[in-house]
mmCIF file of C-alpha atoms in Angstrom:
data_model
loop_
_atom_site.group_PDB
_atom_site.id
_atom_site.type_symbol
_atom_site.label_atom_id
_atom_site.label_comp_id
_atom_site.label_asym_id
_atom_site.label_seq_id
_atom_site.Cartn_x
_atom_site.Cartn_y
_atom_site.Cartn_z
ATOM 1 C CA UNK A 1 27.400 19.610 -39.687
ATOM 2 C CA UNK A 2 30.137 19.819 -37.573
ATOM 3 C CA UNK A 3 32.778 17.160 -37.797
ATOM 4 C CA UNK A 4 35.722 17.234 -35.101
ATOM 5 C CA UNK A 5 38.506 14.482 -34.105
ATOM 6 C CA UNK A 6 38.563 12.351 -30.911
ATOM 7 C CA UNK A 7 40.127 13.707 -27.882
ATOM 8 C CA UNK A 8 43.201 12.490 -26.260
ATOM 9 C CA UNK A 9 42.454 12.002 -22.248
ATOM 10 C CA UNK A 10 44.350 12.874 -19.638
ATOM 11 C CA UNK A 11 44.652 10.324 -16.840
ATOM 12 C CA UNK A 12 41.015 10.294 -14.412
ATOM 13 C CA UNK A 13 41.426 12.490 -11.840
ATOM 14 C CA UNK A 14 39.431 15.313 -10.339
ATOM 15 C CA UNK A 15 37.381 15.701 -7.431
ATOM 16 C CA UNK A 16 34.539 12.707 -7.823
ATOM 17 C CA UNK A 17 31.091 12.804 -6.820
ATOM 18 C CA UNK A 18 30.274 11.621 -3.225
ATOM 19 C CA UNK A 19 28.456 8.606 -2.671
ATOM 20 C CA UNK A 20 25.448 8.144 -0.356
ATOM 21 C CA UNK A 21 24.955 5.862 1.603
ATOM 22 C CA UNK A 22 25.011 2.298 0.104
ATOM 23 C CA UNK A 23 21.492 0.275 -0.694
ATOM 24 C CA UNK A 24 21.265 -3.102 -1.065
ATOM 25 C CA UNK A 25 19.849 -4.208 -4.064
ATOM 26 C CA UNK A 26 18.809 -8.301 -5.330
ATOM 27 C CA UNK A 27 21.196 -8.636 -7.818
ATOM 28 C CA UNK A 28 21.941 -11.908 -10.258
ATOM 29 C CA UNK A 29 24.718 -11.088 -12.070
ATOM 30 C CA UNK A 30 23.160 -10.361 -15.713
ATOM 31 C CA UNK A 31 24.642 -8.904 -18.268
ATOM 32 C CA UNK A 32 23.806 -6.276 -20.441
ATOM 33 C CA UNK A 33 23.834 -6.795 -24.827
ATOM 34 C CA UNK A 34 25.229 -3.612 -25.567
ATOM 35 C CA UNK A 35 26.174 -3.191 -29.547
ATOM 36 C CA UNK A 36 27.519 0.102 -30.794
ATOM 37 C CA UNK A 37 27.163 -0.805 -34.745
ATOM 38 C CA UNK A 38 22.966 -0.570 -33.816
ATOM 39 C CA UNK A 39 23.098 1.820 -31.216
ATOM 40 C CA UNK A 40 21.201 -0.676 -28.448
ATOM 41 C CA UNK A 41 21.712 -1.620 -25.158
ATOM 42 C CA UNK A 42 19.271 -4.894 -24.788
ATOM 43 C CA UNK A 43 18.445 -5.460 -21.022
ATOM 44 C CA UNK A 44 16.614 -8.367 -19.284
ATOM 45 C CA UNK A 45 13.049 -6.920 -19.631
ATOM 46 C CA UNK A 46 13.618 -6.002 -23.312
ATOM 47 C CA UNK A 47 13.050 -9.505 -24.382
ATOM 48 C CA UNK A 48 9.970 -9.623 -23.613
ATOM 49 C CA UNK A 49 8.808 -6.903 -25.569
ATOM 50 C CA UNK A 50 8.226 -5.764 -28.646
ATOM 51 C CA UNK A 51 11.673 -4.567 -30.367
ATOM 52 C CA UNK A 52 11.170 -1.135 -32.495
ATOM 53 C CA UNK A 53 10.965 -2.668 -35.705
ATOM 54 C CA UNK A 54 7.448 -4.846 -34.203
ATOM 55 C CA UNK A 55 6.389 -1.952 -32.984
ATOM 56 C CA UNK A 56 6.839 -0.040 -36.498
ATOM 57 C CA UNK A 57 4.656 -2.880 -38.033
ATOM 58 C CA UNK A 58 1.526 -2.293 -35.429
ATOM 59 C CA UNK A 59 1.754 1.199 -35.572
ATOM 60 C CA UNK A 60 1.692 0.904 -39.671
ATOM 61 C CA UNK A 61 -1.250 -1.730 -39.434
ATOM 62 C CA UNK A 62 -3.167 0.168 -36.995
ATOM 63 C CA UNK A 63 -3.260 2.958 -39.267
ATOM 64 C CA UNK A 64 -3.530 0.910 -42.609
ATOM 65 C CA UNK A 65 -6.606 -0.926 -41.098
ATOM 66 C CA UNK A 66 -7.983 2.258 -39.696
ATOM 67 C CA UNK A 67 -7.942 3.732 -43.576
ATOM 68 C CA UNK A 68 -9.687 0.484 -44.779
ATOM 69 C CA UNK A 69 -12.142 0.690 -42.527
ATOM 70 C CA UNK A 70 -13.267 4.538 -43.610
ATOM 71 C CA UNK A 71 -13.087 4.004 -46.253
ATOM 72 C CA UNK A 72 -15.544 0.700 -46.056
ATOM 73 C CA UNK A 73 -17.727 3.178 -44.970
ATOM 74 C CA UNK A 74 -17.796 5.233 -47.985
ATOM 75 C CA UNK A 75 -15.596 7.652 -46.923
ATOM 76 C CA UNK A 76 -13.016 8.706 -49.038
ATOM 77 C CA UNK A 77 -9.562 8.692 -46.601
ATOM 78 C CA UNK A 78 -7.224 11.683 -46.911
ATOM 79 C CA UNK A 79 -4.213 9.310 -46.153
ATOM 80 C CA UNK A 80 -2.959 6.242 -48.416
ATOM 81 C CA UNK A 81 -1.860 2.960 -46.634
ATOM 82 C CA UNK A 82 2.099 3.445 -46.272
ATOM 83 C CA UNK A 83 4.726 1.870 -43.434
ATOM 84 C CA UNK A 84 5.956 4.679 -40.550
ATOM 85 C CA UNK A 85 9.354 5.980 -41.049
ATOM 86 C CA UNK A 86 11.635 4.631 -38.272
ATOM 87 C CA UNK A 87 12.454 6.466 -35.736
ATOM 88 C CA UNK A 88 16.224 6.780 -34.683
ATOM 89 C CA UNK A 89 15.721 3.778 -32.211
ATOM 90 C CA UNK A 90 19.697 3.796 -30.834
ATOM 91 C CA UNK A 91 19.665 3.810 -27.031
ATOM 92 C CA UNK A 92 20.079 6.991 -24.833
ATOM 93 C CA UNK A 93 19.294 6.173 -21.644
ATOM 94 C CA UNK A 94 22.706 6.604 -20.420
ATOM 95 C CA UNK A 95 23.100 9.784 -22.318
ATOM 96 C CA UNK A 96 25.378 10.124 -26.395
ATOM 97 C CA UNK A 97 27.594 7.402 -26.014
ATOM 98 C CA UNK A 98 28.354 6.331 -29.399
ATOM 99 C CA UNK A 99 31.179 8.632 -30.838
ATOM 100 C CA UNK A 100 29.682 8.436 -34.998
ATOM 101 C CA UNK A 101 27.138 10.664 -33.266
ATOM 102 C CA UNK A 102 28.570 12.811 -31.068
ATOM 103 C CA UNK A 103 31.450 13.552 -33.629
ATOM 104 C CA UNK A 104 28.131 14.886 -36.232
ATOM 105 C CA UNK A 105 25.112 16.021 -33.918
ATOM 106 C CA UNK A 106 26.663 16.550 -30.906
ATOM 107 C CA UNK A 107 23.443 15.961 -28.349
ATOM 108 C CA UNK A 108 21.267 16.206 -30.740
ATOM 109 C CA UNK A 109 19.389 13.290 -31.499
ATOM 110 C CA UNK A 110 19.357 12.610 -35.293
ATOM 111 C CA UNK A 111 16.724 11.637 -37.276
ATOM 112 C CA UNK A 112 16.505 11.186 -41.125
ATOM 113 C CA UNK A 113 15.759 13.696 -43.270
ATOM 114 C CA UNK A 114 12.646 11.556 -44.280
ATOM 115 C CA UNK A 115 11.584 11.451 -41.103
ATOM 116 C CA UNK A 116 11.990 14.970 -40.185
ATOM 117 C CA UNK A 117 10.160 16.016 -43.296
ATOM 118 C CA UNK A 118 7.522 13.953 -42.410
ATOM 119 C CA UNK A 119 6.907 15.356 -38.781
ATOM 120 C CA UNK A 120 7.362 18.908 -40.170
ATOM 121 C CA UNK A 121 4.319 18.029 -42.751
ATOM 122 C CA UNK A 122 2.104 16.417 -40.180
ATOM 123 C CA UNK A 123 -0.260 19.200 -39.602
ATOM 124 C CA UNK A 124 -1.012 18.915 -43.683
ATOM 125 C CA UNK A 125 -2.919 15.897 -44.089
ATOM 126 C CA UNK A 126 -6.144 16.415 -45.612
ATOM 127 C CA UNK A 127 -8.171 14.594 -43.057
ATOM 128 C CA UNK A 128 -11.920 15.807 -43.164
ATOM 129 C CA UNK A 129 -14.029 16.029 -39.753
ATOM 130 C CA UNK A 130 -15.800 13.308 -41.515
ATOM 131 C CA UNK A 131 -12.893 10.692 -41.906
ATOM 132 C CA UNK A 132 -12.115 11.747 -38.118
ATOM 133 C CA UNK A 133 -15.522 10.749 -36.935
ATOM 134 C CA UNK A 134 -15.759 7.319 -39.043
ATOM 135 C CA UNK A 135 -11.817 6.771 -37.427
ATOM 136 C CA UNK A 136 -13.672 6.805 -33.549
ATOM 137 C CA UNK A 137 -15.999 4.654 -35.076
ATOM 138 C CA UNK A 138 -13.812 2.000 -36.033
ATOM 139 C CA UNK A 139 -11.899 2.173 -33.050
ATOM 140 C CA UNK A 140 -15.121 0.734 -31.538
ATOM 141 C CA UNK A 141 -16.014 -1.518 -34.122
ATOM 142 C CA UNK A 142 -13.169 -2.851 -36.620
ATOM 143 C CA UNK A 143 -11.544 -6.399 -35.059
ATOM 144 C CA UNK A 144 -8.404 -5.202 -36.969
ATOM 145 C CA UNK A 145 -8.000 -1.790 -35.242
ATOM 146 C CA UNK A 146 -9.142 -3.204 -31.864
ATOM 147 C CA UNK A 147 -6.528 -5.953 -31.888
ATOM 148 C CA UNK A 148 -3.698 -3.421 -32.768
ATOM 149 C CA UNK A 149 -5.044 -0.531 -30.839
ATOM 150 C CA UNK A 150 -1.677 0.129 -28.277
ATOM 151 C CA UNK A 151 -4.414 1.000 -25.407
ATOM 152 C CA UNK A 152 -5.627 -3.159 -25.863
ATOM 153 C CA UNK A 153 -2.259 -4.744 -25.030
ATOM 154 C CA UNK A 154 -1.816 -6.051 -22.183
ATOM 155 C CA UNK A 155 1.564 -5.792 -20.839
ATOM 156 C CA UNK A 156 1.479 -4.983 -17.270
ATOM 157 C CA UNK A 157 1.462 -6.894 -14.476
ATOM 158 C CA UNK A 158 2.845 -6.872 -10.635
ATOM 159 C CA UNK A 159 6.696 -7.177 -12.548
ATOM 160 C CA UNK A 160 6.409 -3.294 -14.351
ATOM 161 C CA UNK A 161 6.396 -1.803 -10.387
ATOM 162 C CA UNK A 162 8.997 -3.940 -8.835
ATOM 163 C CA UNK A 163 11.170 -3.258 -12.088
ATOM 164 C CA UNK A 164 10.786 0.222 -11.560
ATOM 165 C CA UNK A 165 11.712 0.240 -8.394
ATOM 166 C CA UNK A 166 15.056 -2.117 -9.243
ATOM 167 C CA UNK A 167 15.932 0.542 -11.647
ATOM 168 C CA UNK A 168 15.434 3.160 -8.739
ATOM 169 C CA UNK A 169 17.517 1.424 -6.158
ATOM 170 C CA UNK A 170 19.996 0.364 -8.545
ATOM 171 C CA UNK A 171 21.113 4.050 -8.558
ATOM 172 C CA UNK A 172 21.570 4.523 -5.395
ATOM 173 C CA UNK A 173 24.292 1.671 -4.922
ATOM 174 C CA UNK A 174 28.087 2.341 -3.884
ATOM 175 C CA UNK A 175 28.604 0.530 -7.305
ATOM 176 C CA UNK A 176 26.692 2.650 -9.413
ATOM 177 C CA UNK A 177 28.074 5.945 -8.194
ATOM 178 C CA UNK A 178 31.446 4.372 -8.983
ATOM 179 C CA UNK A 179 30.961 4.236 -12.177
ATOM 180 C CA UNK A 180 29.746 7.533 -12.591
ATOM 181 C CA UNK A 181 32.522 8.868 -9.827
ATOM 182 C CA UNK A 182 34.726 7.055 -12.776
ATOM 183 C CA UNK A 183 33.077 9.163 -15.537
ATOM 184 C CA UNK A 184 32.962 12.430 -13.667
ATOM 185 C CA UNK A 185 36.796 12.418 -12.947
ATOM 186 C CA UNK A 186 37.442 11.776 -15.756
ATOM 187 C CA UNK A 187 35.538 14.841 -17.642
ATOM 188 C CA UNK A 188 37.079 16.868 -14.677
ATOM 189 C CA UNK A 189 40.515 15.810 -15.460
ATOM 190 C CA UNK A 190 39.884 17.223 -18.930
ATOM 191 C CA UNK A 191 38.801 20.354 -18.212
ATOM 192 C CA UNK A 192 34.905 19.690 -18.441
ATOM 193 C CA UNK A 193 32.327 19.123 -15.713
ATOM 194 C CA UNK A 194 29.103 16.644 -15.831
ATOM 195 C CA UNK A 195 26.021 17.053 -15.169
ATOM 196 C CA UNK A 196 24.736 13.566 -13.653
ATOM 197 C CA UNK A 197 21.406 14.202 -14.260
ATOM 198 C CA UNK A 198 21.874 14.375 -18.169
ATOM 199 C CA UNK A 199 23.974 11.952 -18.275
ATOM 200 C CA UNK A 200 26.172 14.455 -20.272
ATOM 201 C CA UNK A 201 28.876 17.402 -19.703
ATOM 202 C CA UNK A 202 27.879 20.313 -18.416
ATOM 203 C CA UNK A 203 27.138 23.520 -20.582
ATOM 204 C CA UNK A 204 25.500 22.055 -23.267
ATOM 205 C CA UNK A 205 22.878 24.196 -24.862
ATOM 206 C CA UNK A 206 19.647 22.331 -24.249
ATOM 207 C CA UNK A 207 17.307 24.510 -26.296
ATOM 208 C CA UNK A 208 19.585 24.702 -29.210
ATOM 209 C CA UNK A 209 19.532 20.608 -28.994
ATOM 210 C CA UNK A 210 15.449 20.641 -28.811
ATOM 211 C CA UNK A 211 16.023 23.014 -32.043
ATOM 212 C CA UNK A 212 17.511 20.361 -33.437
ATOM 213 C CA UNK A 213 20.544 23.047 -34.144
ATOM 214 C CA UNK A 214 24.452 21.350 -33.825
ATOM 215 C CA UNK A 215 26.816 23.740 -32.153
ATOM 216 C CA UNK A 216 30.460 23.196 -32.452
ATOM 217 C CA UNK A 217 30.868 24.361 -28.577
ATOM 218 C CA UNK A 218 28.333 21.359 -27.897
ATOM 219 C CA UNK A 219 29.931 18.666 -30.341
ATOM 220 C CA UNK A 220 33.272 19.045 -28.656
ATOM 221 C CA UNK A 221 31.372 18.581 -24.937
ATOM 222 C CA UNK A 222 30.026 15.527 -26.209
ATOM 223 C CA UNK A 223 32.799 14.270 -27.794
ATOM 224 C CA UNK A 224 34.951 14.238 -24.496
ATOM 225 C CA UNK A 225 31.924 12.622 -22.789
ATOM 226 C CA UNK A 226 31.644 10.187 -25.422
ATOM 227 C CA UNK A 227 35.771 9.341 -24.966
ATOM 228 C CA UNK A 228 35.559 9.635 -21.229
ATOM 229 C CA UNK A 229 32.482 6.917 -21.372
ATOM 230 C CA UNK A 230 34.633 5.158 -23.491
ATOM 231 C CA UNK A 231 37.757 5.163 -21.561
ATOM 232 C CA UNK A 232 35.508 4.026 -18.655
ATOM 233 C CA UNK A 233 33.410 1.357 -19.819
ATOM 234 C CA UNK A 234 30.806 3.811 -18.677
ATOM 235 C CA UNK A 235 27.460 2.033 -21.081
ATOM 236 C CA UNK A 236 28.267 -1.661 -19.915
ATOM 237 C CA UNK A 237 29.025 -1.482 -16.253
ATOM 238 C CA UNK A 238 25.611 0.665 -16.086
ATOM 239 C CA UNK A 239 24.054 -1.392 -18.504
ATOM 240 C CA UNK A 240 25.425 -4.475 -16.814
ATOM 241 C CA UNK A 241 23.899 -3.216 -13.089
ATOM 242 C CA UNK A 242 21.078 -2.545 -14.787
ATOM 243 C CA UNK A 243 20.438 -5.777 -16.161
ATOM 244 C CA UNK A 244 22.014 -7.407 -12.636
ATOM 245 C CA UNK A 245 18.841 -5.658 -10.819
ATOM 246 C CA UNK A 246 15.931 -6.748 -13.242
ATOM 247 C CA UNK A 247 17.541 -10.424 -13.630
ATOM 248 C CA UNK A 248 15.965 -11.720 -10.174
ATOM 249 C CA UNK A 249 12.610 -10.149 -11.049
ATOM 250 C CA UNK A 250 12.511 -11.546 -14.760
ATOM 251 C CA UNK A 251 13.035 -15.076 -13.272
ATOM 252 C CA UNK A 252 10.279 -14.839 -10.572
ATOM 253 C CA UNK A 253 8.092 -13.594 -13.363
ATOM 254 C CA UNK A 254 9.451 -15.827 -16.538
ATOM 255 C CA UNK A 255 6.302 -17.195 -17.055
ATOM 256 C CA UNK A 256 3.661 -14.466 -17.153
ATOM 257 C CA UNK A 257 6.203 -12.424 -19.212
ATOM 258 C CA UNK A 258 6.309 -15.935 -21.492
ATOM 259 C CA UNK A 259 2.773 -15.601 -22.109
ATOM 260 C CA UNK A 260 2.480 -11.271 -22.495
ATOM 261 C CA UNK A 261 5.788 -11.967 -24.870
ATOM 262 C CA UNK A 262 3.389 -14.332 -26.941
ATOM 263 C CA UNK A 263 0.557 -12.265 -26.823
ATOM 264 C CA UNK A 264 2.767 -9.247 -28.562
ATOM 265 C CA UNK A 265 3.367 -11.708 -31.087
ATOM 266 C CA UNK A 266 0.041 -12.427 -31.818
ATOM 267 C CA UNK A 267 -0.446 -8.984 -32.063
ATOM 268 C CA UNK A 268 2.536 -8.681 -34.392
ATOM 269 C CA UNK A 269 1.395 -11.194 -36.144
ATOM 270 C CA UNK A 270 -2.112 -9.523 -37.331
ATOM 271 C CA UNK A 271 -0.012 -6.223 -38.185
ATOM 272 C CA UNK A 272 1.713 -8.234 -40.467
ATOM 273 C CA UNK A 273 -1.893 -9.794 -42.257
ATOM 274 C CA UNK A 274 -3.066 -6.327 -42.659
ATOM 275 C CA UNK A 275 -0.356 -5.087 -44.517
ATOM 276 C CA UNK A 276 0.796 -8.092 -46.980
ATOM 277 C CA UNK A 277 -2.950 -7.510 -47.266
ATOM 278 C CA UNK A 278 -2.218 -3.968 -48.692
ATOM 279 C CA UNK A 279 0.832 -4.685 -50.324
ATOM 280 C CA UNK A 280 3.146 -3.091 -48.064
#
């Protein structure tokens, strides 16, 4: 891994992206909860969805329920009941933004060695065709499996399309474009250029990033990128704009969203019960 020191920034200057015609979006002055310690950015809608930890519990519970159902049918499973290895659940919606990640990994999204090892061995699972066939039957007959299947979770509603539209619209406003322009000017003033589509410095070797290859040149770009995001309060300002765009929609559908959240909590409770039954 490459570890570089932080960089000193010159004053933000240089050519800025040209804003398009302003767009009006209903907002409510909400704030995003930006937590660098955990690497998370929480928006209003997120509070009605499952957390990454809850999703891990549900996926783990589903896997255990499938194994139990297979073995109840007299078929030895090629897998053992276990919890899934958590993913890196840091927020990347506005690009790389944590200096600790930029200094070590550049633009590579870090995963734990355990996770990478599990991914590399995923194709080695000794699951027989008989087990696969039984799993398909279990997916239609087991109460626990049916309750925990992701496609059975009803988290959709008219608010989804409205939130998506608000997300697109807020990105066309002068307020959003000003934040991006400030960050882009900082990069330009320090000898780099912004890659607006990726919220990154221009020139990253994305093929190397896809290979989980940390290149020194990319690390240098990531450090400058994050330094400019810190200097311009990039993540908090964009997060606040996204939160403000979501807030009126959340308010309009609050009762429905609270019911949806209650349903998710019931699914999570069932997953925990399955895991506890298996001693996990």
